[in-house]
Coordinates of C-alpha atoms in Angstrom, one line a residue:
X1 CA 73.7 73.4 -79.3
X2 CA 74.0 77.2 -79.8
X3 CA 74.6 77.2 -83.6
X4 CA 71.0 77.6 -84.7
X5 CA 68.2 80.0 -83.8
X6 CA 64.8 78.6 -82.7
X7 CA 61.6 80.0 -81.4
X8 CA 60.3 80.0 -77.9
X9 CA 56.9 78.3 -78.3
X10 CA 54.2 76.4 -76.5
X11 CA 54.1 72.9 -77.9
X12 CA 50.3 72.9 -78.6
X13 CA 50.5 69.1 -78.9
X14 CA 52.5 69.6 -82.1
X15 CA 53.3 67.0 -84.7
X16 CA 56.5 66.7 -86.8
X17 CA 55.8 69.9 -88.7
X18 CA 56.6 71.7 -85.5
X19 CA 60.0 70.2 -85.2
X20 CA 61.4 73.7 -84.8
X21 CA 59.3 74.6 -81.8
X22 CA 61.9 74.9 -79.0
X23 CA 62.6 77.2 -76.1
X24 CA 65.2 79.9 -76.5
X25 CA 67.0 81.4 -73.5
X26 CA 69.0 84.5 -74.1
X27 CA 72.6 84.5 -73.0
X28 CA 73.4 88.1 -73.5
X29 CA 72.8 90.5 -76.4
X30 CA 74.2 88.4 -79.2
X31 CA 73.8 84.7 -78.4
X32 CA 70.9 82.3 -78.0
X33 CA 71.2 79.1 -76.0
X34 CA 68.9 76.5 -77.3
X35 CA 67.6 73.4 -75.6
X36 CA 64.6 71.1 -76.1
X37 CA 61.5 71.0 -73.9
X38 CA 58.6 68.7 -73.5
X39 CA 57.2 70.5 -70.5
X40 CA 55.6 73.8 -69.6
X41 CA 57.1 77.2 -69.8
X42 CA 60.1 78.1 -67.7
X43 CA 59.0 79.1 -64.2
X44 CA 60.7 81.4 -61.8
X45 CA 62.6 78.6 -60.1
X46 CA 64.0 77.4 -63.4
X47 CA 65.2 81.0 -64.1
X48 CA 66.9 81.2 -60.8
X49 CA 68.6 77.9 -61.3
X50 CA 69.8 79.0 -64.7
X51 CA 71.1 82.2 -63.3
X52 CA 73.1 80.3 -60.7
X53 CA 74.8 78.5 -63.6
X54 CA 75.9 81.8 -65.1
X55 CA 73.1 82.2 -67.6
X56 CA 71.7 85.8 -67.8
X57 CA 68.4 86.7 -69.3
X58 CA 67.9 89.7 -71.5
X59 CA 64.2 89.7 -70.5
X60 CA 61.9 87.5 -68.5
X61 CA 59.2 88.7 -70.8
X62 CA 61.1 87.1 -73.7
X63 CA 60.5 83.8 -72.0
X64 CA 57.0 84.5 -70.7
X65 CA 55.7 85.8 -74.0
X66 CA 57.4 83.1 -76.0
X67 CA 59.3 85.1 -78.5
X68 CA 59.1 83.5 -81.9
X69 CA 61.8 83.3 -84.5
X70 CA 60.3 84.9 -87.6
X71 CA 61.5 82.3 -90.1
X72 CA 60.4 79.3 -88.0
X73 CA 57.1 80.9 -87.1
X74 CA 56.3 81.2 -90.8
X75 CA 57.3 77.6 -91.3
X76 CA 55.0 76.4 -88.5
X77 CA 52.0 78.5 -89.5
X78 CA 52.3 77.4 -93.1
X79 CA 52.2 73.7 -92.1
X80 CA 49.7 73.9 -89.3
X81 CA 47.3 76.1 -91.1
X82 CA 46.8 78.3 -88.1
X83 CA 47.0 82.1 -87.8
X84 CA 48.3 84.0 -84.8
X85 CA 47.2 87.4 -83.7
X86 CA 48.7 89.2 -80.7
X87 CA 50.2 85.9 -79.6
X88 CA 46.8 84.0 -79.7
X89 CA 46.4 81.0 -81.9
X90 CA 43.2 80.8 -83.9
X91 CA 41.4 77.6 -84.5
X92 CA 41.9 76.3 -88.0
X93 CA 39.0 76.5 -90.4
X94 CA 37.2 73.2 -91.4
X95 CA 38.7 71.1 -88.6
X96 CA 37.0 68.0 -90.2
X97 CA 39.8 68.1 -92.8
X98 CA 43.2 66.6 -92.2
X99 CA 46.0 69.2 -92.1
X100 CA 48.1 68.3 -95.1
X101 CA 51.7 69.4 -95.0
X102 CA 53.3 70.8 -98.1
X103 CA 56.5 69.6 -99.7
X104 CA 59.7 71.7 -99.6
X105 CA 59.5 73.1 -103.1
X106 CA 55.9 74.3 -102.6
X107 CA 56.8 75.9 -99.3
X108 CA 59.9 77.6 -100.7
X109 CA 58.0 78.9 -103.7
X110 CA 55.1 80.2 -101.5
X111 CA 57.6 82.2 -99.5
X112 CA 59.1 83.6 -102.7
X113 CA 55.7 84.6 -104.0
X114 CA 55.2 86.6 -100.8
X115 CA 58.2 88.7 -102.0
X116 CA 57.0 89.1 -105.6
X117 CA 58.3 86.0 -107.3
X118 CA 56.7 84.8 -110.6
X119 CA 58.3 82.4 -113.1
X120 CA 58.9 85.0 -115.8
X121 CA 60.5 87.6 -113.5
X122 CA 64.0 88.3 -114.9
X123 CA 65.6 89.2 -111.5
X124 CA 64.6 86.0 -109.7
X125 CA 66.8 82.9 -109.5
X126 CA 64.7 79.8 -108.9
X127 CA 67.2 77.3 -107.6
X128 CA 64.5 75.5 -105.6
X129 CA 62.6 73.8 -108.5
X130 CA 62.7 70.0 -108.7
X131 CA 62.4 70.0 -112.5
X132 CA 65.0 70.4 -115.3
X133 CA 64.9 73.0 -118.0
X134 CA 62.6 71.9 -120.8
X135 CA 63.8 73.8 -123.8
X136 CA 66.1 72.6 -126.6
X137 CA 69.7 71.6 -125.6
X138 CA 72.7 72.0 -127.9
X139 CA 73.3 68.8 -129.8
X140 CA 70.0 67.2 -128.7
X141 CA 67.7 65.6 -131.3
X142 CA 64.6 67.5 -132.2
X143 CA 61.4 66.8 -130.4
X144 CA 58.1 67.1 -132.3
X145 CA 55.3 68.0 -129.9
X146 CA 52.6 68.7 -132.5
X147 CA 49.5 66.9 -131.4
X148 CA 46.3 66.0 -133.4
X149 CA 43.9 64.2 -131.2
X150 CA 41.4 61.9 -133.0
X151 CA 38.1 61.2 -131.4
X152 CA 39.0 57.7 -130.2
X153 CA 42.0 59.0 -128.2
X154 CA 39.6 61.1 -126.1
X155 CA 38.5 57.9 -124.4
X156 CA 40.1 56.7 -121.2
X157 CA 43.4 54.9 -121.6
X158 CA 43.7 51.5 -119.9
X159 CA 44.6 52.0 -116.2
X160 CA 47.9 50.2 -116.8
X161 CA 48.7 52.4 -119.8
X162 CA 48.7 52.1 -123.6
X163 CA 50.1 48.8 -124.8
X164 CA 52.5 50.4 -127.3
X165 CA 54.1 52.6 -124.7
X166 CA 54.4 49.7 -122.2
X167 CA 56.2 47.7 -124.9
X168 CA 58.6 50.5 -125.6
X169 CA 59.4 50.9 -121.9
X170 CA 60.1 47.2 -121.7
X171 CA 62.4 47.4 -124.8
X172 CA 64.3 50.3 -123.2
X173 CA 65.2 48.3 -120.1
X174 CA 66.0 45.1 -122.0
X175 CA 68.3 47.0 -124.4
X176 CA 70.2 49.0 -121.8
X177 CA 70.3 46.5 -118.9
X178 CA 69.2 43.0 -119.9
X179 CA 71.4 42.1 -122.8
X180 CA 72.5 38.5 -122.6
X181 CA 70.0 37.7 -119.8
X182 CA 67.5 35.0 -120.3
X183 CA 64.7 36.8 -118.3
X184 CA 63.4 39.8 -120.2
X185 CA 60.8 42.5 -119.4
X186 CA 57.6 42.5 -121.4
X187 CA 54.7 45.0 -121.5
X188 CA 53.1 43.0 -118.7
X189 CA 55.9 44.2 -116.4
X190 CA 55.1 47.8 -117.1
X191 CA 52.4 50.0 -115.6
X192 CA 52.1 53.6 -117.0
X193 CA 51.1 56.1 -114.3
X194 CA 50.2 59.9 -114.3
X195 CA 53.5 61.1 -112.7
X196 CA 56.1 59.8 -110.3
X197 CA 54.2 60.7 -107.1
X198 CA 51.2 58.8 -108.5
X199 CA 53.5 55.8 -109.0
X200 CA 54.7 56.0 -105.5
X201 CA 51.2 56.4 -104.1
X202 CA 49.9 53.4 -106.2
X203 CA 52.7 51.3 -104.8
X204 CA 52.1 52.3 -101.2
X205 CA 48.4 51.6 -101.7
X206 CA 49.1 48.1 -103.0
X207 CA 51.4 47.1 -100.1
X208 CA 50.0 44.9 -97.3
X209 CA 50.7 45.1 -93.6
X210 CA 54.5 45.6 -93.8
X211 CA 57.4 47.6 -92.4
X212 CA 58.7 50.1 -95.0
X213 CA 62.3 51.3 -94.6
X214 CA 63.4 54.7 -95.8
X215 CA 66.5 56.9 -95.6
X216 CA 67.3 60.4 -94.4
X217 CA 67.8 62.7 -96.2
X218 CA 65.6 61.7 -99.1
X219 CA 62.9 63.0 -101.4
X220 CA 60.5 65.2 -99.5
X221 CA 57.2 63.6 -100.8
X222 CA 58.1 60.3 -99.3
X223 CA 57.0 61.7 -95.9
X224 CA 53.4 62.0 -97.0
X225 CA 53.4 58.8 -99.1
X226 CA 54.8 56.7 -96.2
X227 CA 52.3 58.2 -93.7
X228 CA 49.1 57.9 -95.8
X229 CA 48.2 54.2 -95.5
X230 CA 47.7 52.6 -92.1
X231 CA 48.9 49.2 -93.3
X232 CA 52.4 50.6 -93.6
X233 CA 54.7 50.9 -90.7
X234 CA 57.5 53.4 -91.7
X235 CA 60.9 52.7 -90.2
X236 CA 64.0 54.9 -90.8
X237 CA 67.3 53.3 -91.9
X238 CA 69.9 55.3 -90.0
X239 CA 73.5 56.1 -91.0
X240 CA 76.0 55.5 -88.2
X241 CA 77.8 58.6 -89.5
X242 CA 75.4 61.4 -90.2
X243 CA 77.7 62.7 -92.9
X244 CA 77.5 59.5 -94.9
X245 CA 75.6 60.0 -98.1
X246 CA 75.1 56.2 -98.9
X247 CA 74.7 53.1 -96.9
X248 CA 77.0 50.1 -97.6
X249 CA 75.4 46.9 -98.7
X250 CA 76.6 45.2 -95.4
X251 CA 74.9 47.8 -93.3
X252 CA 71.8 47.7 -95.4
X253 CA 71.6 44.0 -95.0
X254 CA 72.0 44.3 -91.3
X255 CA 69.4 46.9 -90.9
X256 CA 66.8 46.0 -93.5
X257 CA 67.4 42.3 -94.4
X258 CA 68.0 40.8 -91.0
X259 CA 65.2 42.9 -89.3
X260 CA 62.6 41.3 -91.6
X261 CA 61.8 44.6 -93.2
X262 CA 59.2 43.9 -95.9
X263 CA 59.9 46.9 -98.2
X264 CA 62.4 49.7 -98.6
X265 CA 61.8 52.9 -100.5
X266 CA 64.7 55.0 -101.8
X267 CA 65.8 57.3 -104.6
X268 CA 68.8 56.2 -106.6
X269 CA 70.4 58.5 -107.8
X270 CA 69.6 60.2 -104.5
X271 CA 67.6 63.4 -104.1
X272 CA 68.9 65.6 -102.6
X273 CA 72.6 64.5 -102.3
X274 CA 73.3 63.6 -105.9
X275 CA 75.0 60.4 -104.9
X276 CA 74.5 57.0 -106.5
X277 CA 74.4 53.3 -105.5
X278 CA 75.9 51.5 -108.5
X279 CA 78.0 48.7 -109.7
X280 CA 78.8 46.0 -107.2
X281 CA 77.0 47.9 -104.4
X282 CA 73.8 48.0 -106.4
X283 CA 74.1 44.4 -107.3
X284 CA 74.4 43.6 -103.6
X285 CA 71.3 45.6 -102.8
X286 CA 69.3 43.6 -105.4
X287 CA 70.8 40.3 -104.0
X288 CA 69.8 41.3 -100.5
X289 CA 66.2 42.0 -101.7
X290 CA 66.1 38.6 -103.3
X291 CA 67.6 36.6 -100.4
X292 CA 65.6 38.3 -97.7
X293 CA 62.4 38.7 -99.6
X294 CA 62.5 42.5 -99.1
X295 CA 60.9 44.5 -101.8
X296 CA 63.0 47.5 -102.9
X297 CA 61.1 50.3 -104.5
X298 CA 63.8 52.1 -106.6
X299 CA 63.0 55.7 -107.5
X300 CA 65.3 56.0 -110.6
X301 CA 64.1 59.3 -111.9
X302 CA 67.6 60.8 -112.3
X303 CA 69.2 57.7 -113.9
X304 CA 70.3 59.7 -117.1
X305 CA 72.0 62.4 -115.1
X306 CA 75.5 61.1 -114.7
X307 CA 78.7 63.1 -115.0
X308 CA 81.4 60.5 -114.5
X309 CA 80.9 58.1 -117.4
X310 CA 84.0 56.6 -119.2
X311 CA 82.6 56.4 -122.7
X312 CA 83.6 59.3 -125.1
X313 CA 80.9 61.8 -126.0
X314 CA 80.3 61.9 -129.7
X315 CA 80.8 65.7 -129.5
X316 CA 84.4 64.9 -128.5
X317 CA 85.0 62.3 -131.2
X318 CA 83.2 59.2 -129.7
X319 CA 81.2 56.9 -132.0
X320 CA 77.7 58.2 -132.7
X321 CA 75.9 54.9 -132.9
X322 CA 74.4 52.1 -130.7
X323 CA 77.9 50.9 -129.6
X324 CA 78.5 54.1 -127.6
X325 CA 75.9 54.9 -124.9
X326 CA 76.3 57.5 -122.1
X327 CA 76.4 56.2 -118.6
X328 CA 73.0 55.4 -117.1
X329 CA 72.3 53.2 -114.0
X330 CA 69.3 51.0 -113.1
X331 CA 68.8 48.2 -110.7
X332 CA 67.2 46.3 -113.7
X333 CA 70.7 45.3 -114.7
X334 CA 71.0 43.0 -111.6
X335 CA 67.6 41.4 -111.5
X336 CA 67.8 37.6 -112.1
X337 CA 64.2 36.9 -112.8
X338 CA 62.0 39.8 -113.8
X339 CA 58.9 38.1 -112.4
X340 CA 60.3 36.8 -109.1
X341 CA 62.9 39.3 -107.8
X342 CA 61.2 41.9 -105.6
X343 CA 62.5 45.0 -107.4
X344 CA 60.0 47.8 -108.3
X345 CA 61.4 50.6 -110.5
X346 CA 59.8 54.0 -110.8
X347 CA 60.9 56.3 -113.6
X348 CA 59.4 58.4 -116.4
X349 CA 59.5 61.3 -118.7
X350 CA 59.5 63.9 -115.9
X351 CA 63.3 64.2 -115.3
X352 CA 65.3 62.0 -117.7
X353 CA 63.3 63.1 -120.8
X354 CA 62.8 66.7 -119.4
X355 CA 59.0 66.6 -120.0
X356 CA 57.6 67.2 -116.4
X357 CA 54.3 68.6 -117.8
X358 CA 53.5 65.4 -119.6
X359 CA 52.8 63.6 -116.3
X360 CA 53.7 60.3 -118.0
X361 CA 55.7 57.9 -115.9
X362 CA 56.0 54.2 -115.3
X363 CA 56.5 51.4 -112.8
X364 CA 58.5 48.3 -113.8
X365 CA 57.9 45.3 -111.6
X366 CA 57.0 41.6 -111.6
X367 CA 53.8 40.8 -113.4
X368 CA 51.7 40.0 -110.3
X369 CA 52.7 43.4 -108.8
X370 CA 51.8 45.2 -112.0
X371 CA 48.3 43.7 -111.8
X372 CA 47.9 45.0 -108.3
X373 CA 49.2 48.5 -109.3
X374 CA 46.6 48.6 -112.1
X375 CA 43.9 47.7 -109.6
X376 CA 45.1 50.5 -107.2
X377 CA 45.1 53.0 -110.1
X378 CA 41.5 52.2 -110.8
X379 CA 40.4 53.9 -107.6
X380 CA 43.3 56.3 -107.0
X381 CA 44.0 58.2 -110.3
X382 CA 42.2 56.4 -113.2
X383 CA 45.3 56.3 -115.4
X384 CA 47.6 58.6 -117.4
X385 CA 46.6 61.0 -120.1
X386 CA 45.8 59.1 -123.3
X387 CA 46.9 61.6 -125.9
X388 CA 50.2 62.4 -124.2
X389 CA 51.0 58.7 -123.9
X390 CA 50.7 58.6 -127.7
X391 CA 52.9 61.7 -128.0
X392 CA 55.5 60.0 -125.8
X393 CA 56.1 57.1 -128.2
X394 CA 58.8 58.8 -130.4
X395 CA 60.6 59.8 -127.2
X396 CA 61.1 56.1 -126.4
X397 CA 62.9 55.3 -129.6
X398 CA 66.3 54.0 -128.6
X399 CA 68.4 56.2 -130.9
X400 CA 66.6 59.3 -129.7
X401 CA 67.2 58.3 -126.1
X402 CA 70.9 57.8 -126.7
X403 CA 71.5 61.1 -128.5
X404 CA 69.3 63.0 -126.1
X405 CA 71.1 61.6 -123.0
X406 CA 74.5 62.6 -124.4
X407 CA 73.3 66.2 -124.8
X408 CA 71.6 66.2 -121.4
X409 CA 74.8 65.1 -119.6
X410 CA 76.9 67.6 -121.5
X411 CA 74.7 70.5 -120.7
X412 CA 74.0 69.7 -117.0
X413 CA 77.7 68.8 -116.2
X414 CA 78.6 72.3 -117.4
X415 CA 76.0 73.8 -115.1
X416 CA 77.0 71.6 -112.2
X417 CA 80.7 72.5 -112.5
X418 CA 80.0 76.2 -112.7
X419 CA 77.7 76.2 -109.7
X420 CA 79.9 74.1 -107.4
X421 CA 82.9 76.4 -108.1
X422 CA 80.9 79.5 -107.4
X423 CA 79.2 78.5 -104.1
X424 CA 82.4 77.1 -102.7
X425 CA 83.9 80.5 -103.5
X426 CA 81.1 82.1 -101.4
X427 CA 82.0 79.9 -98.4
X428 CA 79.2 77.3 -98.8
X429 CA 80.6 73.8 -98.3
X430 CA 79.6 70.8 -100.3
X431 CA 80.6 67.6 -98.5
X432 CA 79.5 65.3 -101.4
X433 CA 80.0 66.5 -104.9
X434 CA 77.0 65.3 -106.9
X435 CA 77.8 62.6 -109.5
X436 CA 74.2 62.6 -110.6
X437 CA 70.9 64.4 -110.4
X438 CA 70.8 68.2 -110.8
X439 CA 71.0 69.1 -107.1
X440 CA 73.7 70.3 -104.7
X441 CA 73.3 69.4 -101.0
X442 CA 74.9 72.4 -99.5
X443 CA 76.3 72.9 -96.0
X444 CA 75.7 76.3 -94.5
X445 CA 77.6 75.7 -91.2
X446 CA 80.4 78.1 -92.1
X447 CA 78.1 81.0 -92.7
X448 CA 77.6 83.6 -89.9
X449 CA 74.7 82.8 -87.6
X450 CA 71.7 82.8 -87.9
X451 CA 72.3 82.7 -91.7
X452 CA 73.6 79.1 -91.1
X453 CA 70.0 78.0 -90.2
X454 CA 68.3 76.7 -93.3
X455 CA 64.9 78.3 -92.6
X456 CA 66.5 81.7 -91.8
X457 CA 68.6 81.2 -94.9
X458 CA 65.5 80.8 -97.1
X459 CA 63.9 83.9 -95.6
X460 CA 67.0 85.9 -96.4
X461 CA 67.2 84.3 -99.9
X462 CA 63.7 85.3 -100.9
X463 CA 64.4 88.9 -99.8
X464 CA 67.2 88.7 -102.3
X465 CA 65.2 87.1 -105.1
X466 CA 66.7 83.6 -104.6
X467 CA 64.8 80.3 -104.0
X468 CA 66.3 77.2 -102.5
X469 CA 64.7 74.4 -100.4
X470 CA 65.5 74.2 -96.6
X471 CA 67.2 70.9 -95.5
X472 CA 64.6 70.1 -92.9
X473 CA 62.1 69.1 -95.6
X474 CA 64.4 66.2 -96.6
X475 CA 64.6 64.8 -93.0
X476 CA 61.7 62.4 -93.9
X477 CA 59.5 61.8 -90.8
X478 CA 56.2 60.1 -91.7
X479 CA 53.4 60.6 -89.1
X480 CA 55.8 62.5 -86.9
X481 CA 57.0 59.2 -85.4
X482 CA 60.6 60.4 -84.8
X483 CA 61.8 63.2 -82.7
X484 CA 63.9 65.2 -85.1
X485 CA 64.1 68.4 -83.1
X486 CA 67.9 68.1 -83.5
X487 CA 67.7 67.3 -87.2
X488 CA 71.1 66.9 -88.9
X489 CA 69.6 68.8 -91.8
X490 CA 69.1 72.2 -90.1
X491 CA 72.3 73.6 -91.7
X492 CA 71.7 72.2 -95.1
X493 CA 69.8 73.4 -98.1
X494 CA 69.2 72.0 -101.6
X495 CA 70.1 74.1 -104.6
X496 CA 68.9 73.0 -108.0
X497 CA 70.9 73.5 -111.2
X498 CA 68.0 72.2 -113.2
X499 CA 67.0 75.6 -114.6
X500 CA 68.9 77.3 -117.5
X501 CA 72.4 78.6 -116.9
X502 CA 71.3 82.3 -116.9
X503 CA 69.2 81.4 -113.8
X504 CA 72.3 80.1 -112.0
X505 CA 74.4 83.1 -113.0
X506 CA 71.8 85.4 -111.6
X507 CA 71.5 83.3 -108.5
X508 CA 75.2 83.3 -107.7
X509 CA 75.2 87.1 -108.1
X510 CA 72.3 87.5 -105.7
X511 CA 73.8 85.0 -103.2
X512 CA 77.1 86.8 -103.2
X513 CA 75.5 90.1 -102.4
X514 CA 73.4 88.6 -99.6
X515 CA 76.3 86.8 -98.0
X516 CA 78.7 89.7 -98.3
X517 CA 76.2 92.0 -96.7
X518 CA 75.9 89.6 -93.7
X519 CA 79.7 89.3 -93.4
X520 CA 80.2 93.1 -93.6
X521 CA 77.4 93.9 -91.2
X522 CA 76.9 90.9 -88.9
X523 CA 73.4 90.8 -87.5
X524 CA 72.5 89.8 -84.0
X525 CA 70.3 86.8 -83.6
X526 CA 67.7 89.0 -82.0
X527 CA 66.7 90.5 -85.4
X528 CA 64.7 87.4 -85.9
X529 CA 62.7 87.8 -82.7
X530 CA 59.4 89.6 -82.8
X531 CA 59.8 93.0 -81.2
X532 CA 56.4 92.7 -79.4
X533 CA 57.7 89.6 -77.6
X534 CA 60.7 91.5 -76.2
X535 CA 58.7 94.4 -74.7

């Protein structure tokens, strides 16, 4: 289509990180007609054929010299680790090393740093970060982070984690989700890991030769995790309607269960859409896993961030005791037998407890799987930080969790409602209002081109002291197995309302100035073409 601006580029045997490398053919001064190519550059015969179809060319040199869209060129160079001088690609340094792609947040932050960003800068609005604000919240219980480390705690912790913390994690799940059920979690069902990504990596390392299903869009780090181990065969679960945020249990059973898929990895609540599989639908997902012997790896890192619960907040007169919990969701509620149902839950202090720097997280699973995860940890990461596991114990007291979650939901719902109202006012659509997480999956399609292209949008944002994450990073594509040159995420970006409210207010102000400038002074697509390519 003609809605997005892409570079003219040789393919250089590109992998998925070059999904934007397409050929651009100018159709006048203001428009760019885009189409894919797997072949060589356009030759003279092709040009003549296109002219006969009514296509005019601003410059043959624009094709011959492969004019590059600035935003997409930066994206490609960042991921391929190459440099380009006068149109000549230089060989990457240290070719014996694998070219490791960066996740979306790291890429967006690196672009911001090129324009002067640092975390304490008062004019910048970091709406790209995947972490919540970590300071005190109104009405939240106090957190004592004073730490005195005795000599014996300087030793390595067990690879599966401290026994006291594993017991408290098991108690948390039993209290919230296993009341009245015969089968209960114990410490042997819990493996403490040094961060969520370490938990995902341990799980991938422990899998055998199996097909692993995943969704798009989903958490950006899944792309690397799914492509790391050769025993894993990643396979996308596709929505029949690209605008769907969730897959029905019936469709999930058809695609995953009946295809013999061994494992499925997904975030629930979903990053980046903020949608949630819950209630009867979540119960059906667990039933499908059980019936078809398909392991579901449930990334539940945002399970405290819900804004549609029915219980009354104690701040509004609700009971302030164990009878009145805020809404949280976990697949643990629908497991029949904790040691036979193939449900693996990954969660931790990073998001729900707002302690990302602790790097203390956990995996809850059947005992045999936990044993394998501990074995994988012995060569992958060696285990989580011992002193911080000790410091985490008070945070796992049930009364603390209840009060802290009420305060969290109250604060983040206020930020969500403010941000949704403001970006809609600016002409940015939100097809799915987030019921959870602290993200907004925004649709740029109504903005003037090429601002409706997520990579161009980021480049303009960082010039205006705003950070967001381009949507293409969430179109998970491990090993470049899929052709996603027509990614449905090209006009999407993820905004985060994880930071404090002052950050959002500043961000909205900067966004409004940027968008109004484009509407007042529409820019031609050619401003993103390198001038030396058009000479």
